[in-house]
GROMACS .gro file of C-alpha atoms in nm:
model
  369
    1MET     CA    1 -15.615 -10.385  -2.703
    2GLY     CA    2 -15.723 -10.263  -3.045
    3LEU     CA    3 -15.373 -10.155  -3.152
    4SER     CA    4 -15.314 -10.128  -3.525
    5ILE     CA    5 -15.030 -10.095  -3.775
    6GLY     CA    6 -15.084  -9.912  -4.103
    7ILE     CA    7 -14.913 -10.057  -4.412
    8VAL     CA    8 -14.797  -9.757  -4.616
    9GLY     CA    9 -14.581  -9.685  -4.919
   10LEU     CA   10 -14.594  -9.565  -5.277
   11PRO     CA   11 -14.841  -9.728  -5.519
   12ASN     CA   12 -14.740 -10.067  -5.663
   13VAL     CA   13 -14.480 -10.157  -5.399
   14GLY     CA   14 -14.676 -10.466  -5.286
   15LYS     CA   15 -14.875 -10.337  -4.987
   16SER     CA   16 -15.202 -10.508  -5.073
   17THR     CA   17 -15.028 -10.832  -5.171
   18LEU     CA   18 -14.866 -10.840  -4.827
   19PHE     CA   19 -15.193 -10.753  -4.659
   20ASN     CA   20 -15.373 -11.036  -4.839
   21ALA     CA   21 -15.108 -11.281  -4.725
   22LEU     CA   22 -15.127 -11.149  -4.367
   23SER     CA   23 -15.502 -11.171  -4.347
   24GLY     CA   24 -15.518 -11.500  -4.539
   25SER     CA   25 -15.771 -11.357  -4.781
   26ALA     CA   26 -15.804 -11.177  -5.112
   27LYS     CA   27 -15.990 -10.898  -4.938
   28ALA     CA   28 -15.765 -10.617  -5.061
   29GLN     CA   29 -15.741 -10.554  -5.433
   30ALA     CA   30 -15.393 -10.593  -5.577
   31ALA     CA   31 -15.354 -10.460  -5.929
   32ASN     CA   32 -15.093 -10.300  -6.150
   33TYR     CA   33 -15.209  -9.939  -6.134
   34PRO     CA   34 -15.194  -9.661  -5.875
   35PHE     CA   35 -15.479  -9.615  -5.623
   36CYS     CA   36 -15.614  -9.967  -5.664
   37THR     CA   37 -15.679  -9.959  -5.290
   38ILE     CA   38 -15.888  -9.655  -5.196
   39ASP     CA   39 -16.060  -9.748  -4.871
   40PRO     CA   40 -15.839  -9.902  -4.603
   41ASN     CA   41 -15.870 -10.278  -4.552
   42VAL     CA   42 -15.839 -10.408  -4.197
   43GLY     CA   43 -15.714 -10.754  -4.098
   44VAL     CA   44 -15.674 -10.907  -3.753
   45VAL     CA   45 -15.363 -11.125  -3.752
   46PRO     CA   46 -15.256 -11.380  -3.487
   47VAL     CA   47 -14.917 -11.316  -3.328
   48PRO     CA   48 -14.696 -11.627  -3.371
   49ASP     CA   49 -14.586 -11.755  -3.030
   50GLU     CA   50 -14.433 -12.098  -2.984
   51ARG     CA   51 -14.485 -12.069  -2.607
   52LEU     CA   52 -14.863 -12.086  -2.650
   53GLN     CA   53 -14.836 -12.403  -2.856
   54ARG     CA   54 -14.614 -12.564  -2.593
   55LEU     CA   55 -14.862 -12.477  -2.319
   56ALA     CA   56 -15.141 -12.625  -2.528
   57ALA     CA   57 -14.941 -12.946  -2.567
   58LEU     CA   58 -14.899 -12.956  -2.189
   59PHE     CA   59 -15.259 -12.878  -2.085
   60GLN     CA   60 -15.449 -13.023  -2.383
   61PRO     CA   61 -15.714 -12.750  -2.350
   62LYS     CA   62 -16.051 -12.738  -2.525
   63LYS     CA   63 -15.944 -12.412  -2.687
   64THR     CA   64 -15.617 -12.235  -2.776
   65THR     CA   65 -15.634 -11.861  -2.846
   66PRO     CA   66 -15.341 -11.650  -2.968
   67THR     CA   67 -15.318 -11.278  -2.914
   68THR     CA   68 -15.368 -11.064  -3.223
   69LEU     CA   69 -15.252 -10.750  -3.399
   70GLU     CA   70 -15.450 -10.536  -3.641
   71PHE     CA   71 -15.303 -10.443  -3.980
   72VAL     CA   72 -15.455 -10.173  -4.201
   73ASP     CA   73 -15.383 -10.168  -4.574
   74ILE     CA   74 -15.366  -9.798  -4.668
   75ALA     CA   75 -15.369  -9.684  -5.030
   76GLY     CA   76 -15.045  -9.569  -5.191
   77LEU     CA   77 -14.919  -9.217  -5.124
   78VAL     CA   78 -14.764  -9.000  -5.394
   79ALA     CA   79 -14.569  -8.675  -5.402
   80GLY     CA   80 -14.815  -8.395  -5.325
   81ALA     CA   81 -15.037  -8.615  -5.106
   82SER     CA   82 -15.023  -8.356  -4.825
   83LYS     CA   83 -15.188  -8.111  -5.067
   84GLY     CA   84 -15.450  -8.360  -5.182
   85GLU     CA   85 -15.272  -8.523  -5.477
   86GLY     CA   86 -15.394  -8.876  -5.546
   87LEU     CA   87 -15.670  -8.850  -5.285
   88GLY     CA   88 -15.388  -8.775  -5.042
   89ASN     CA   89 -15.592  -8.609  -4.766
   90GLN     CA   90 -15.817  -8.913  -4.740
   91PHE     CA   91 -15.521  -9.151  -4.721
   92LEU     CA   92 -15.335  -8.938  -4.468
   93SER     CA   93 -15.640  -8.936  -4.240
   94HIS     CA   94 -15.634  -9.317  -4.246
   95ILE     CA   95 -15.269  -9.313  -4.132
   96ARG     CA   96 -15.361  -9.076  -3.848
   97GLN     CA   97 -15.585  -9.346  -3.700
   98VAL     CA   98 -15.320  -9.621  -3.666
   99ASP     CA   99 -15.071  -9.668  -3.382
  100ALA     CA  100 -14.762  -9.749  -3.588
  101ILE     CA  101 -14.649  -9.754  -3.950
  102ALA     CA  102 -14.509 -10.044  -4.154
  103HIS     CA  103 -14.340  -9.878  -4.450
  104VAL     CA  104 -14.319 -10.108  -4.753
  105LEU     CA  105 -14.022 -10.033  -4.979
  106ARG     CA  106 -14.003 -10.196  -5.319
  107CYS     CA  107 -13.674 -10.379  -5.377
  108PHE     CA  108 -13.780 -10.602  -5.666
  109VAL     CA  109 -13.744 -10.525  -6.037
  110ASP     CA  110 -14.040 -10.623  -6.253
  111PRO     CA  111 -14.101 -10.455  -6.590
  112ASP     CA  112 -14.463 -10.573  -6.578
  113VAL     CA  113 -14.536 -10.380  -6.256
  114VAL     CA  114 -14.528 -10.002  -6.302
  115HIS     CA  115 -14.314  -9.803  -6.057
  116VAL     CA  116 -14.452  -9.452  -6.012
  117GLY     CA  117 -14.097  -9.314  -5.971
  118GLY     CA  118 -13.970  -9.483  -6.287
  119LYS     CA  119 -13.705  -9.692  -6.110
  120VAL     CA  120 -13.649  -9.907  -5.802
  121ASP     CA  121 -13.493  -9.685  -5.535
  122PRO     CA  122 -13.605  -9.766  -5.178
  123ARG     CA  123 -13.432  -9.463  -5.023
  124SER     CA  124 -13.602  -9.222  -5.264
  125ASP     CA  125 -13.937  -9.396  -5.211
  126ARG     CA  126 -13.902  -9.365  -4.835
  127ASP     CA  127 -13.813  -8.995  -4.868
  128VAL     CA  128 -14.121  -8.920  -5.083
  129VAL     CA  129 -14.360  -9.073  -4.830
  130GLU     CA  130 -14.178  -8.933  -4.525
  131THR     CA  131 -14.178  -8.583  -4.679
  132GLU     CA  132 -14.554  -8.594  -4.735
  133LEU     CA  133 -14.613  -8.707  -4.377
  134MET     CA  134 -14.390  -8.429  -4.243
  135LEU     CA  135 -14.563  -8.166  -4.460
  136LYS     CA  136 -14.899  -8.275  -4.321
  137ASP     CA  137 -14.761  -8.261  -3.966
  138LEU     CA  138 -14.622  -7.915  -4.034
  139GLU     CA  139 -14.967  -7.803  -4.145
  140SER     CA  140 -15.121  -7.941  -3.824
  141VAL     CA  141 -14.858  -7.775  -3.603
  142GLU     CA  142 -14.892  -7.439  -3.778
  143LYS     CA  143 -15.271  -7.439  -3.730
  144ARG     CA  144 -15.231  -7.517  -3.359
  145ARG     CA  145 -14.958  -7.256  -3.328
  146GLU     CA  146 -15.185  -6.981  -3.468
  147ARG     CA  147 -15.450  -7.063  -3.210
  148THR     CA  148 -15.203  -7.090  -2.922
  149GLN     CA  149 -15.039  -6.759  -3.008
  150LYS     CA  150 -15.371  -6.581  -2.948
  151ASN     CA  151 -15.383  -6.720  -2.593
  152VAL     CA  152 -15.035  -6.601  -2.491
  153LYS     CA  153 -15.169  -6.258  -2.391
  154ILE     CA  154 -15.429  -6.402  -2.152
  155PRO     CA  155 -15.331  -6.304  -1.794
  156GLY     CA  156 -15.241  -6.558  -1.530
  157LYS     CA  157 -15.194  -6.934  -1.558
  158PRO     CA  158 -15.372  -6.984  -1.896
  159GLY     CA  159 -15.135  -6.733  -2.058
  160GLU     CA  160 -14.829  -6.901  -1.904
  161GLN     CA  161 -14.945  -7.242  -2.025
  162ALA     CA  162 -14.996  -7.100  -2.373
  163LYS     CA  163 -14.640  -6.964  -2.372
  164GLN     CA  164 -14.501  -7.306  -2.276
  165GLU     CA  165 -14.710  -7.477  -2.544
  166LEU     CA  166 -14.600  -7.223  -2.803
  167ALA     CA  167 -14.233  -7.291  -2.722
  168VAL     CA  168 -14.286  -7.664  -2.785
  169LEU     CA  169 -14.477  -7.601  -3.107
  170ASP     CA  170 -14.202  -7.369  -3.231
  171ARG     CA  171 -13.941  -7.635  -3.161
  172VAL     CA  172 -14.141  -7.908  -3.337
  173LYS     CA  173 -14.214  -7.678  -3.633
  174ALA     CA  174 -13.847  -7.583  -3.677
  175ALA     CA  175 -13.737  -7.948  -3.665
  176LEU     CA  176 -14.000  -8.052  -3.921
  177GLU     CA  177 -13.884  -7.772  -4.150
  178ARG     CA  178 -13.531  -7.916  -4.123
  179GLY     CA  179 -13.665  -8.255  -4.228
  180THR     CA  180 -13.667  -8.422  -3.884
  181PRO     CA  181 -13.974  -8.640  -3.814
  182VAL     CA  182 -14.138  -8.591  -3.474
  183ARG     CA  183 -14.041  -8.940  -3.351
  184ALA     CA  184 -13.673  -8.838  -3.389
  185GLN     CA  185 -13.716  -8.511  -3.199
  186LYS     CA  186 -13.697  -8.678  -2.856
  187LEU     CA  187 -13.975  -8.476  -2.693
  188SER     CA  188 -13.975  -8.493  -2.313
  189GLU     CA  189 -14.273  -8.609  -2.107
  190GLU     CA  190 -14.335  -8.245  -2.016
  191GLU     CA  191 -14.338  -8.139  -2.383
  192ARG     CA  192 -14.558  -8.419  -2.518
  193PRO     CA  193 -14.898  -8.283  -2.400
  194ALA     CA  194 -14.854  -7.983  -2.633
  195VAL     CA  195 -14.883  -8.208  -2.940
  196ALA     CA  196 -15.051  -8.523  -2.805
  197ASP     CA  197 -15.397  -8.452  -2.944
  198LEU     CA  198 -15.261  -8.363  -3.289
  199PHE     CA  199 -15.185  -8.733  -3.355
  200LEU     CA  200 -14.888  -8.633  -3.568
  201LEU     CA  201 -14.811  -8.879  -3.846
  202THR     CA  202 -14.432  -8.880  -3.806
  203ASP     CA  203 -14.462  -8.929  -3.429
  204LYS     CA  204 -14.572  -9.290  -3.482
  205PRO     CA  205 -14.325  -9.579  -3.446
  206VAL     CA  206 -14.210  -9.710  -3.783
  207LEU     CA  207 -14.069 -10.035  -3.919
  208TYR     CA  208 -13.944 -10.097  -4.271
  209ILE     CA  209 -14.038 -10.385  -4.502
  210ALA     CA  210 -13.807 -10.471  -4.792
  211ASN     CA  211 -14.037 -10.632  -5.048
  212VAL     CA  212 -13.818 -10.852  -5.268
  213ASP     CA  213 -13.858 -11.115  -5.537
  214GLU     CA  214 -13.791 -11.483  -5.472
  215ALA     CA  215 -13.439 -11.474  -5.619
  216GLN     CA  216 -13.336 -11.196  -5.378
  217LEU     CA  217 -13.417 -11.415  -5.076
  218ALA     CA  218 -13.105 -11.618  -5.154
  219VAL     CA  219 -12.873 -11.319  -5.211
  220ARG     CA  220 -12.643 -11.255  -4.917
  221ASP     CA  221 -12.583 -10.884  -4.978
  222ASP     CA  222 -12.846 -10.738  -5.207
  223PRO     CA  223 -12.791 -10.360  -5.252
  224ALA     CA  224 -13.160 -10.266  -5.223
  225ILE     CA  225 -13.206 -10.476  -4.907
  226ARG     CA  226 -12.889 -10.325  -4.763
  227THR     CA  227 -13.033  -9.977  -4.822
  228VAL     CA  228 -13.354 -10.064  -4.633
  229ARG     CA  229 -13.155 -10.203  -4.341
  230GLU     CA  230 -12.940  -9.891  -4.331
  231LEU     CA  231 -13.251  -9.670  -4.324
  232ALA     CA  232 -13.392  -9.871  -4.034
  233GLU     CA  233 -13.063  -9.879  -3.843
  234ALA     CA  234 -13.024  -9.501  -3.873
  235GLU     CA  235 -13.359  -9.460  -3.694
  236GLY     CA  236 -13.320  -9.742  -3.445
  237ALA     CA  237 -13.613  -9.910  -3.620
  238LYS     CA  238 -13.665 -10.268  -3.734
  239ALA     CA  239 -13.631 -10.396  -4.091
  240VAL     CA  240 -13.798 -10.711  -4.225
  241VAL     CA  241 -13.725 -10.876  -4.562
  242ILE     CA  242 -14.031 -11.031  -4.727
  243CYS     CA  243 -14.121 -11.165  -5.070
  244GLY     CA  244 -14.486 -11.074  -5.114
  245LYS     CA  245 -14.541 -11.329  -5.390
  246VAL     CA  246 -14.394 -11.611  -5.182
  247GLU     CA  247 -14.600 -11.514  -4.878
  248SER     CA  248 -14.916 -11.511  -5.093
  249GLU     CA  249 -14.838 -11.863  -5.215
  250LEU     CA  250 -14.766 -11.984  -4.861
  251ALA     CA  251 -15.100 -11.850  -4.741
  252GLU     CA  252 -15.276 -12.082  -4.988
  253LEU     CA  253 -15.091 -12.401  -4.885
  254ALA     CA  254 -15.176 -12.665  -4.627
  255ASP     CA  255 -14.941 -12.692  -4.328
  256ALA     CA  256 -14.738 -12.987  -4.463
  257GLU     CA  257 -14.697 -12.827  -4.806
  258ARG     CA  258 -14.608 -12.494  -4.647
  259LYS     CA  259 -14.326 -12.652  -4.446
  260GLU     CA  260 -14.189 -12.824  -4.757
  261PHE     CA  261 -14.204 -12.501  -4.960
  262LEU     CA  262 -14.023 -12.305  -4.687
  263GLU     CA  263 -13.749 -12.568  -4.669
  264SER     CA  264 -13.701 -12.549  -5.047
  265LEU     CA  265 -13.640 -12.174  -5.006
  266GLY     CA  266 -13.403 -12.223  -4.713
  267LEU     CA  267 -13.646 -12.050  -4.474
  268SER     CA  268 -13.744 -12.166  -4.125
  269GLU     CA  269 -14.073 -11.973  -4.113
  270PRO     CA  270 -14.283 -11.736  -4.324
  271GLY     CA  271 -14.148 -11.383  -4.344
  272LEU     CA  272 -14.485 -11.259  -4.224
  273ASN     CA  273 -14.418 -11.416  -3.883
  274ALA     CA  274 -14.113 -11.192  -3.848
  275LEU     CA  275 -14.319 -10.893  -3.964
  276VAL     CA  276 -14.592 -10.950  -3.704
  277ARG     CA  277 -14.336 -10.993  -3.425
  278ALA     CA  278 -14.147 -10.682  -3.536
  279GLY     CA  279 -14.471 -10.482  -3.536
  280TYR     CA  280 -14.556 -10.616  -3.191
  281GLU     CA  281 -14.217 -10.508  -3.055
  282GLU     CA  282 -14.231 -10.170  -3.232
  283LEU     CA  283 -14.554 -10.094  -3.046
  284GLY     CA  284 -14.385 -10.178  -2.714
  285LEU     CA  285 -14.604 -10.481  -2.647
  286ILE     CA  286 -14.541 -10.797  -2.449
  287THR     CA  287 -14.737 -11.119  -2.397
  288PHE     CA  288 -14.856 -11.286  -2.080
  289LEU     CA  289 -15.031 -11.622  -2.081
  290THR     CA  290 -15.313 -11.801  -1.904
  291ALA     CA  291 -15.336 -12.179  -1.908
  292GLY     CA  292 -15.581 -12.445  -1.801
  293PRO     CA  293 -15.791 -12.738  -1.926
  294ASP     CA  294 -16.055 -12.510  -2.076
  295GLU     CA  295 -15.827 -12.267  -2.259
  296CYS     CA  296 -15.466 -12.169  -2.313
  297ARG     CA  297 -15.450 -11.807  -2.422
  298ALA     CA  298 -15.199 -11.533  -2.500
  299TRP     CA  299 -15.279 -11.175  -2.395
  300THR     CA  300 -15.126 -10.842  -2.491
  301VAL     CA  301 -15.019 -10.559  -2.260
  302LYS     CA  302 -14.793 -10.259  -2.299
  303ARG     CA  303 -14.440 -10.312  -2.169
  304GLY     CA  304 -14.433 -10.175  -1.813
  305ALA     CA  305 -14.796 -10.267  -1.736
  306ARG     CA  306 -14.871 -10.366  -1.378
  307ALA     CA  307 -15.064 -10.674  -1.266
  308PRO     CA  308 -15.407 -10.503  -1.228
  309GLN     CA  309 -15.379 -10.364  -1.583
  310ALA     CA  310 -15.304 -10.713  -1.714
  311ALA     CA  311 -15.606 -10.845  -1.526
  312GLY     CA  312 -15.816 -10.572  -1.686
  313VAL     CA  313 -15.723 -10.696  -2.034
  314ILE     CA  314 -15.909 -11.017  -1.952
  315HIS     CA  315 -16.207 -10.839  -1.794
  316SER     CA  316 -16.258 -10.495  -1.645
  317ASP     CA  317 -16.401 -10.655  -1.327
  318PHE     CA  318 -16.067 -10.831  -1.273
  319GLU     CA  319 -15.888 -10.496  -1.262
  320HIS     CA  320 -16.141 -10.322  -1.037
  321GLY     CA  321 -16.152 -10.609  -0.789
  322PHE     CA  322 -15.787 -10.714  -0.817
  323ILE     CA  323 -15.649 -10.883  -0.505
  324LYS     CA  324 -15.331 -11.056  -0.622
  325ALA     CA  325 -15.178 -11.256  -0.905
  326GLU     CA  326 -15.023 -11.602  -0.908
  327VAL     CA  327 -14.725 -11.580  -1.141
  328MET     CA  328 -14.507 -11.851  -1.297
  329ARG     CA  329 -14.238 -11.822  -1.557
  330PHE     CA  330 -14.325 -12.008  -1.876
  331GLU     CA  331 -13.986 -12.183  -1.871
  332ASP     CA  332 -14.043 -12.318  -1.520
  333LEU     CA  333 -14.392 -12.449  -1.601
  334VAL     CA  334 -14.280 -12.629  -1.917
  335ALA     CA  335 -13.963 -12.768  -1.757
  336LEU     CA  336 -14.146 -12.904  -1.449
  337GLY     CA  337 -14.458 -13.016  -1.635
  338SER     CA  338 -14.736 -12.894  -1.408
  339GLU     CA  339 -14.849 -12.607  -1.186
  340ALA     CA  340 -14.834 -12.840  -0.885
  341ALA     CA  341 -14.465 -12.910  -0.952
  342VAL     CA  342 -14.393 -12.537  -0.990
  343LYS     CA  343 -14.561 -12.470  -0.653
  344GLU     CA  344 -14.374 -12.758  -0.490
  345LYS     CA  345 -14.043 -12.608  -0.604
  346GLY     CA  346 -14.144 -12.270  -0.462
  347LEU     CA  347 -14.136 -12.109  -0.805
  348MET     CA  348 -14.493 -11.980  -0.809
  349ARG     CA  349 -14.498 -11.622  -0.681
  350ILE     CA  350 -14.781 -11.422  -0.530
  351GLU     CA  351 -14.763 -11.067  -0.663
  352GLY     CA  352 -14.958 -10.754  -0.571
  353LYS     CA  353 -15.074 -10.436  -0.743
  354GLU     CA  354 -14.723 -10.298  -0.803
  355TYR     CA  355 -14.591 -10.602  -0.989
  356VAL     CA  356 -14.467 -10.518  -1.341
  357VAL     CA  357 -14.570 -10.793  -1.582
  358GLN     CA  358 -14.286 -10.966  -1.768
  359ASP     CA  359 -14.302 -11.113  -2.118
  360GLY     CA  360 -14.383 -11.483  -2.088
  361ASP     CA  361 -14.543 -11.469  -1.742
  362VAL     CA  362 -14.811 -11.735  -1.688
  363MET     CA  363 -15.068 -11.573  -1.462
  364HIS     CA  364 -15.382 -11.645  -1.263
  365PHE     CA  365 -15.569 -11.356  -1.105
  366ARG     CA  366 -15.759 -11.345  -0.779
  367PHE     CA  367 -16.019 -11.076  -0.758
  368ASN     CA  368 -16.329 -10.973  -0.565
  369VAL     CA  369 -16.623 -10.801  -0.730
   0.00000   0.00000   0.00000
């Protein structure tokens, strides 16, 4: 689907270290000085899904293909970025191109790694970045407002539409000036077209990453982690706790060694797995599956997608020529052991164009081109 999440934050909070662990490479520079990353790095990351592995064990296919999510490592923002400080305009344009934001907040103390604010304070760090994003949005809204205001005097329908758009822009502008990001302004479906093509930075879904050191992973109530969780809870967003250094080490280990290392830390899986899943959910995505002797594969659709749209993810011809879909629940297929057994129990459904795909559906499509 080409959906992407931008990893943002102040310089030296661990963005590039996390990105390198996610992408399993040393593609992004990670160094102890601001603006080490200038151009955005892009990594395509598989979405962990135990269901796909269980289907593969059942069908023994020639190929197993997970669905993926794109992460973009964006250089650190600083105060004044909206006015061009620290190459801010360039960085902000990179954020404009992603679908959601993963905001890395530094929770670890390390005298050898410079903090641009002079101290570890995740709430203050979040506020600096959020303020710069809102100031840039305010600039975009004000420019649009100036243009729209000129059209208000046009007679007839164009003038009326301009008046309606101006009312929305005024509301968004006032809320931004009060410090309310666009995503928290609860714009209605009727209001959204007025700002849709502005691609406002604070309109994007956000999740928070608490980047900690290894010792903090074992602390039950770390104050910095608590702050990040409170920030996320206040917005109805997700928070993920990750140790960038640990994740980097895990990325270099073989499977057996990785499992042993995780157990020594009291962890059941890498923190990056939780991050990818959180990003997936934040974008409103779900997974459907296809299974057979040639390939078991996970596919991504937006929550609420109908069967023809899901078919179109596989191939556009499937959507155009959609006839119907054979649908099984993953749980039924695994429990009964075969498609034939699912059919025999009457648990395979034939669904038409109006069927809303559910997370975990195993689907086969019939189409005519």
